[in-house]
Amino acid sequence: GKGNFTTNNMKENVVANVCTQSQANPQFEGNWIHSAPISILCMDEGEGFFRRNVIGGETGVSINASANPTLQLNWMYDCTEQAVHVAKWGAGIVKGNDIFQNGKQGVLVTDFGNPTVSGNRIFDQSIGICVRQEGRGQFEENELYRLDQCAVLIESVACPDFN
């Protein structure tokens, strides 16, 4: 499926505000996507292009099950867990976003998640980027600052590539 979603307010849904799967590739621009357990859920090879949105919730964006979306120039903030969680062979491009004031991590990569994370500003939260439990990924040209614990946390059998 495709489609363009512009200037909508998506909130307070039970599981997710947006879900892409089965190679769906919609475009979202200028939306408020917030106040849900997962604001954007990309799974089962789902794609999608998310640009200039305001994203919040418990987890802002969850990418898993071989999903491959593009997140560009968004504000991802005020998530009680993390802004972006990539797992279970999820990939995706996370580029040029402002990721701030989240409860735990800005970006969390686990379980063979393998995103490309570049040119983001990640600040004002506990941990900027956390890679654990066999997480992977390419991380380059990100700015990480004003973090309570650390900019980057690598744990248990993780294999990230920081250029």
PDB file of C-alpha atoms in Angstrom:
ATOM      1  CA  GLY A   1       0.000   0.000   0.000  1.00  0.00           C
ATOM      2  CA  LYS A   2       0.967   3.593  -0.576  1.00  0.00           C
ATOM      3  CA  GLY A   3      -0.583   6.913   0.322  1.00  0.00           C
ATOM      4  CA  ASN A   4       0.364  10.377   1.519  1.00  0.00           C
ATOM      5  CA  PHE A   5      -0.506  11.491   5.032  1.00  0.00           C
ATOM      6  CA  THR A   6       0.035  15.183   5.765  1.00  0.00           C
ATOM      7  CA  THR A   7      -0.737  17.370   8.814  1.00  0.00           C
ATOM      8  CA  ASN A   8      -2.750  14.775  10.742  1.00  0.00           C
ATOM      9  CA  ASN A   9      -2.897  14.354  14.524  1.00  0.00           C
ATOM     10  CA  MET A  10      -2.623  10.642  15.403  1.00  0.00           C
ATOM     11  CA  LYS A  11      -2.826   9.813  19.110  1.00  0.00           C
ATOM     12  CA  GLU A  12      -4.040   7.558  21.917  1.00  0.00           C
ATOM     13  CA  ASN A  13      -4.489   4.331  19.939  1.00  0.00           C
ATOM     14  CA  VAL A  14      -4.222   1.020  21.799  1.00  0.00           C
ATOM     15  CA  VAL A  15      -1.163  -0.553  20.112  1.00  0.00           C
ATOM     16  CA  ALA A  16       0.213   1.866  17.499  1.00  0.00           C
ATOM     17  CA  ASN A  17      -0.809   5.061  15.732  1.00  0.00           C
ATOM     18  CA  VAL A  18       0.794   3.965  12.434  1.00  0.00           C
ATOM     19  CA  CYS A  19       1.692   0.441  11.329  1.00  0.00           C
ATOM     20  CA  THR A  20       3.469  -0.421   8.067  1.00  0.00           C
ATOM     21  CA  GLN A  21       3.924  -4.047   6.993  1.00  0.00           C
ATOM     22  CA  SER A  22       4.063  -6.335   3.952  1.00  0.00           C
ATOM     23  CA  GLN A  23       6.169  -3.904   1.868  1.00  0.00           C
ATOM     24  CA  ALA A  24       3.712  -1.046   2.359  1.00  0.00           C
ATOM     25  CA  ASN A  25       5.478   2.236   1.556  1.00  0.00           C
ATOM     26  CA  PRO A  26       3.360   5.242   2.590  1.00  0.00           C
ATOM     27  CA  GLN A  27       4.656   8.799   3.074  1.00  0.00           C
ATOM     28  CA  PHE A  28       4.048  10.789   6.248  1.00  0.00           C
ATOM     29  CA  GLU A  29       4.956  14.479   6.460  1.00  0.00           C
ATOM     30  CA  GLY A  30       4.099  17.202   8.953  1.00  0.00           C
ATOM     31  CA  ASN A  31       2.055  14.961  11.277  1.00  0.00           C
ATOM     32  CA  TRP A  32       1.783  14.801  15.075  1.00  0.00           C
ATOM     33  CA  ILE A  33       2.172  11.101  15.935  1.00  0.00           C
ATOM     34  CA  HIS A  34       2.129  10.626  19.710  1.00  0.00           C
ATOM     35  CA  SER A  35       0.575   9.268  22.933  1.00  0.00           C
ATOM     36  CA  ALA A  36       0.518   5.527  22.153  1.00  0.00           C
ATOM     37  CA  PRO A  37       2.539   2.510  23.319  1.00  0.00           C
ATOM     38  CA  ILE A  38       4.278   2.595  19.906  1.00  0.00           C
ATOM     39  CA  SER A  39       3.655   5.661  17.791  1.00  0.00           C
ATOM     40  CA  ILE A  40       5.040   4.134  14.558  1.00  0.00           C
ATOM     41  CA  LEU A  41       5.394   0.356  14.149  1.00  0.00           C
ATOM     42  CA  CYS A  42       7.242  -0.884  11.050  1.00  0.00           C
ATOM     43  CA  MET A  43       7.260  -4.685  10.762  1.00  0.00           C
ATOM     44  CA  ASP A  44       7.106  -7.657   8.368  1.00  0.00           C
ATOM     45  CA  GLU A  45       9.103  -5.900   5.615  1.00  0.00           C
ATOM     46  CA  GLY A  46       7.121  -2.680   5.985  1.00  0.00           C
ATOM     47  CA  GLU A  47       8.742   0.493   4.693  1.00  0.00           C
ATOM     48  CA  GLY A  48       7.543   4.080   4.736  1.00  0.00           C
ATOM     49  CA  PHE A  49       9.014   7.558   4.484  1.00  0.00           C
ATOM     50  CA  PHE A  50       8.534   9.698   7.594  1.00  0.00           C
ATOM     51  CA  ARG A  51       9.652  13.316   7.227  1.00  0.00           C
ATOM     52  CA  ARG A  52       9.191  16.412   9.396  1.00  0.00           C
ATOM     53  CA  ASN A  53       6.815  14.764  11.880  1.00  0.00           C
ATOM     54  CA  VAL A  54       6.593  15.252  15.640  1.00  0.00           C
ATOM     55  CA  ILE A  55       6.822  11.789  17.219  1.00  0.00           C
ATOM     56  CA  GLY A  56       6.313  10.812  20.865  1.00  0.00           C
ATOM     57  CA  GLY A  57       4.785   7.981  22.926  1.00  0.00           C
ATOM     58  CA  GLU A  58       6.194   5.141  25.014  1.00  0.00           C
ATOM     59  CA  THR A  59       8.396   4.080  22.062  1.00  0.00           C
ATOM     60  CA  GLY A  60       8.394   6.580  19.217  1.00  0.00           C
ATOM     61  CA  VAL A  61       9.323   4.208  16.370  1.00  0.00           C
ATOM     62  CA  SER A  62       9.713   0.423  16.510  1.00  0.00           C
ATOM     63  CA  ILE A  63      11.401  -1.188  13.490  1.00  0.00           C
ATOM     64  CA  ASN A  64      11.525  -4.993  13.362  1.00  0.00           C
ATOM     65  CA  ALA A  65      10.904  -8.138  11.306  1.00  0.00           C
ATOM     66  CA  SER A  66      12.953  -6.966   8.286  1.00  0.00           C
ATOM     67  CA  ALA A  67      11.212  -3.583   8.067  1.00  0.00           C
ATOM     68  CA  ASN A  68      13.154  -0.808   6.324  1.00  0.00           C
ATOM     69  CA  PRO A  69      11.633   2.686   6.735  1.00  0.00           C
ATOM     70  CA  THR A  70      13.283   6.076   6.350  1.00  0.00           C
ATOM     71  CA  LEU A  71      13.004   8.569   9.226  1.00  0.00           C
ATOM     72  CA  GLN A  72      14.244  11.999   8.216  1.00  0.00           C
ATOM     73  CA  LEU A  73      14.130  15.460   9.797  1.00  0.00           C
ATOM     74  CA  ASN A  74      11.645  14.478  12.530  1.00  0.00           C
ATOM     75  CA  TRP A  75      11.392  15.675  16.111  1.00  0.00           C
ATOM     76  CA  MET A  76      11.352  12.553  18.317  1.00  0.00           C
ATOM     77  CA  TYR A  77      10.916  13.493  21.943  1.00  0.00           C
ATOM     78  CA  ASP A  78       9.193  12.839  25.239  1.00  0.00           C
ATOM     79  CA  CYS A  79       9.041   9.047  24.755  1.00  0.00           C
ATOM     80  CA  THR A  80       8.922   7.244  28.097  1.00  0.00           C
ATOM     81  CA  GLU A  81      11.192   4.465  26.728  1.00  0.00           C
ATOM     82  CA  GLN A  82      13.190   5.249  23.560  1.00  0.00           C
ATOM     83  CA  ALA A  83      12.639   7.325  20.450  1.00  0.00           C
ATOM     84  CA  VAL A  84      13.757   4.542  18.057  1.00  0.00           C
ATOM     85  CA  HIS A  85      14.059   0.794  18.714  1.00  0.00           C
ATOM     86  CA  VAL A  86      15.426  -1.423  15.929  1.00  0.00           C
ATOM     87  CA  ALA A  87      15.329  -5.214  16.439  1.00  0.00           C
ATOM     88  CA  LYS A  88      14.748  -8.611  14.781  1.00  0.00           C
ATOM     89  CA  TRP A  89      16.567  -7.895  11.520  1.00  0.00           C
ATOM     90  CA  GLY A  90      14.966  -4.494  11.153  1.00  0.00           C
ATOM     91  CA  ALA A  91      17.017  -1.944   9.227  1.00  0.00           C
ATOM     92  CA  GLY A  92      16.048   1.530   8.104  1.00  0.00           C
ATOM     93  CA  ILE A  93      17.630   4.938   7.712  1.00  0.00           C
ATOM     94  CA  VAL A  94      17.466   7.354  10.658  1.00  0.00           C
ATOM     95  CA  LYS A  95      18.871  10.634   9.337  1.00  0.00           C
ATOM     96  CA  GLY A  96      18.898  14.276  10.372  1.00  0.00           C
ATOM     97  CA  ASN A  97      16.429  13.955  13.246  1.00  0.00           C
ATOM     98  CA  ASP A  98      16.310  15.801  16.561  1.00  0.00           C
ATOM     99  CA  ILE A  99      16.049  13.061  19.210  1.00  0.00           C
ATOM    100  CA  PHE A 100      15.687  14.482  22.713  1.00  0.00           C
ATOM    101  CA  GLN A 101      14.121  14.295  26.188  1.00  0.00           C
ATOM    102  CA  ASN A 102      13.328  10.566  26.035  1.00  0.00           C
ATOM    103  CA  GLY A 103      13.096   8.389  29.144  1.00  0.00           C
ATOM    104  CA  LYS A 104      15.865   5.886  28.431  1.00  0.00           C
ATOM    105  CA  GLN A 105      17.680   5.832  25.076  1.00  0.00           C
ATOM    106  CA  GLY A 106      17.481   7.954  21.980  1.00  0.00           C
ATOM    107  CA  VAL A 107      18.266   4.962  19.736  1.00  0.00           C
ATOM    108  CA  LEU A 108      18.225   1.334  20.943  1.00  0.00           C
ATOM    109  CA  VAL A 109      19.417  -1.484  18.648  1.00  0.00           C
ATOM    110  CA  THR A 110      18.981  -5.149  19.674  1.00  0.00           C
ATOM    111  CA  ASP A 111      18.499  -8.661  18.256  1.00  0.00           C
ATOM    112  CA  PHE A 112      20.233  -8.281  14.865  1.00  0.00           C
ATOM    113  CA  GLY A 113      18.736  -4.863  14.175  1.00  0.00           C
ATOM    114  CA  ASN A 114      20.947  -3.135  11.586  1.00  0.00           C
ATOM    115  CA  PRO A 115      19.979   0.516  10.932  1.00  0.00           C
ATOM    116  CA  THR A 116      21.950   3.348   9.374  1.00  0.00           C
ATOM    117  CA  VAL A 117      21.895   6.230  11.864  1.00  0.00           C
ATOM    118  CA  SER A 118      23.495   9.452  10.616  1.00  0.00           C
ATOM    119  CA  GLY A 119      23.455  13.190  11.071  1.00  0.00           C
ATOM    120  CA  ASN A 120      21.109  13.185  14.074  1.00  0.00           C
ATOM    121  CA  ARG A 121      21.191  15.464  17.099  1.00  0.00           C
ATOM    122  CA  ILE A 122      20.671  13.266  20.177  1.00  0.00           C
ATOM    123  CA  PHE A 123      20.527  15.095  23.499  1.00  0.00           C
ATOM    124  CA  ASP A 124      18.883  15.654  26.899  1.00  0.00           C
ATOM    125  CA  GLN A 125      18.153  12.047  27.892  1.00  0.00           C
ATOM    126  CA  SER A 126      19.846   9.214  29.780  1.00  0.00           C
ATOM    127  CA  ILE A 127      21.721   7.391  26.956  1.00  0.00           C
ATOM    128  CA  GLY A 128      22.136   8.589  23.379  1.00  0.00           C
ATOM    129  CA  ILE A 129      22.709   5.322  21.480  1.00  0.00           C
ATOM    130  CA  CYS A 130      22.573   1.840  23.011  1.00  0.00           C
ATOM    131  CA  VAL A 131      23.534  -1.299  21.070  1.00  0.00           C
ATOM    132  CA  ARG A 132      23.060  -4.632  22.877  1.00  0.00           C
ATOM    133  CA  GLN A 133      22.054  -8.275  22.457  1.00  0.00           C
ATOM    134  CA  GLU A 134      23.624  -8.808  19.029  1.00  0.00           C
ATOM    135  CA  GLY A 135      22.552  -5.429  17.678  1.00  0.00           C
ATOM    136  CA  ARG A 136      24.391  -4.061  14.645  1.00  0.00           C
ATOM    137  CA  GLY A 137      24.257  -0.813  12.693  1.00  0.00           C
ATOM    138  CA  GLN A 138      26.177   1.971  10.995  1.00  0.00           C
ATOM    139  CA  PHE A 139      26.476   5.176  13.037  1.00  0.00           C
ATOM    140  CA  GLU A 140      28.087   8.298  11.580  1.00  0.00           C
ATOM    141  CA  GLU A 141      28.138  12.061  11.972  1.00  0.00           C
ATOM    142  CA  ASN A 142      25.687  12.146  14.884  1.00  0.00           C
ATOM    143  CA  GLU A 143      25.924  14.829  17.579  1.00  0.00           C
ATOM    144  CA  LEU A 144      25.438  13.375  21.076  1.00  0.00           C
ATOM    145  CA  TYR A 145      25.434  15.784  24.013  1.00  0.00           C
ATOM    146  CA  ARG A 146      23.911  16.670  27.411  1.00  0.00           C
ATOM    147  CA  LEU A 147      23.264  13.012  28.250  1.00  0.00           C
ATOM    148  CA  ASP A 148      22.819  11.897  31.873  1.00  0.00           C
ATOM    149  CA  GLN A 149      24.703   8.585  31.643  1.00  0.00           C
ATOM    150  CA  CYS A 150      26.646   8.264  28.386  1.00  0.00           C
ATOM    151  CA  ALA A 151      26.600   9.095  24.696  1.00  0.00           C
ATOM    152  CA  VAL A 152      27.097   5.492  23.526  1.00  0.00           C
ATOM    153  CA  LEU A 153      26.535   2.244  25.448  1.00  0.00           C
ATOM    154  CA  ILE A 154      27.645  -1.044  23.858  1.00  0.00           C
ATOM    155  CA  GLU A 155      26.650  -4.262  25.661  1.00  0.00           C
ATOM    156  CA  SER A 156      26.656  -8.050  25.308  1.00  0.00           C
ATOM    157  CA  VAL A 157      27.772  -9.305  21.901  1.00  0.00           C
ATOM    158  CA  ALA A 158      26.909  -6.137  19.986  1.00  0.00           C
ATOM    159  CA  CYS A 159      28.705  -5.338  16.708  1.00  0.00           C
ATOM    160  CA  PRO A 160      28.050  -1.688  15.750  1.00  0.00           C
ATOM    161  CA  ASP A 161      30.155   0.276  13.262  1.00  0.00           C
ATOM    162  CA  PHE A 162      30.914   3.852  14.368  1.00  0.00           C
ATOM    163  CA  ASN A 163      32.657   5.874  11.653  1.00  0.00           C
TER     164      ASN A 163
END
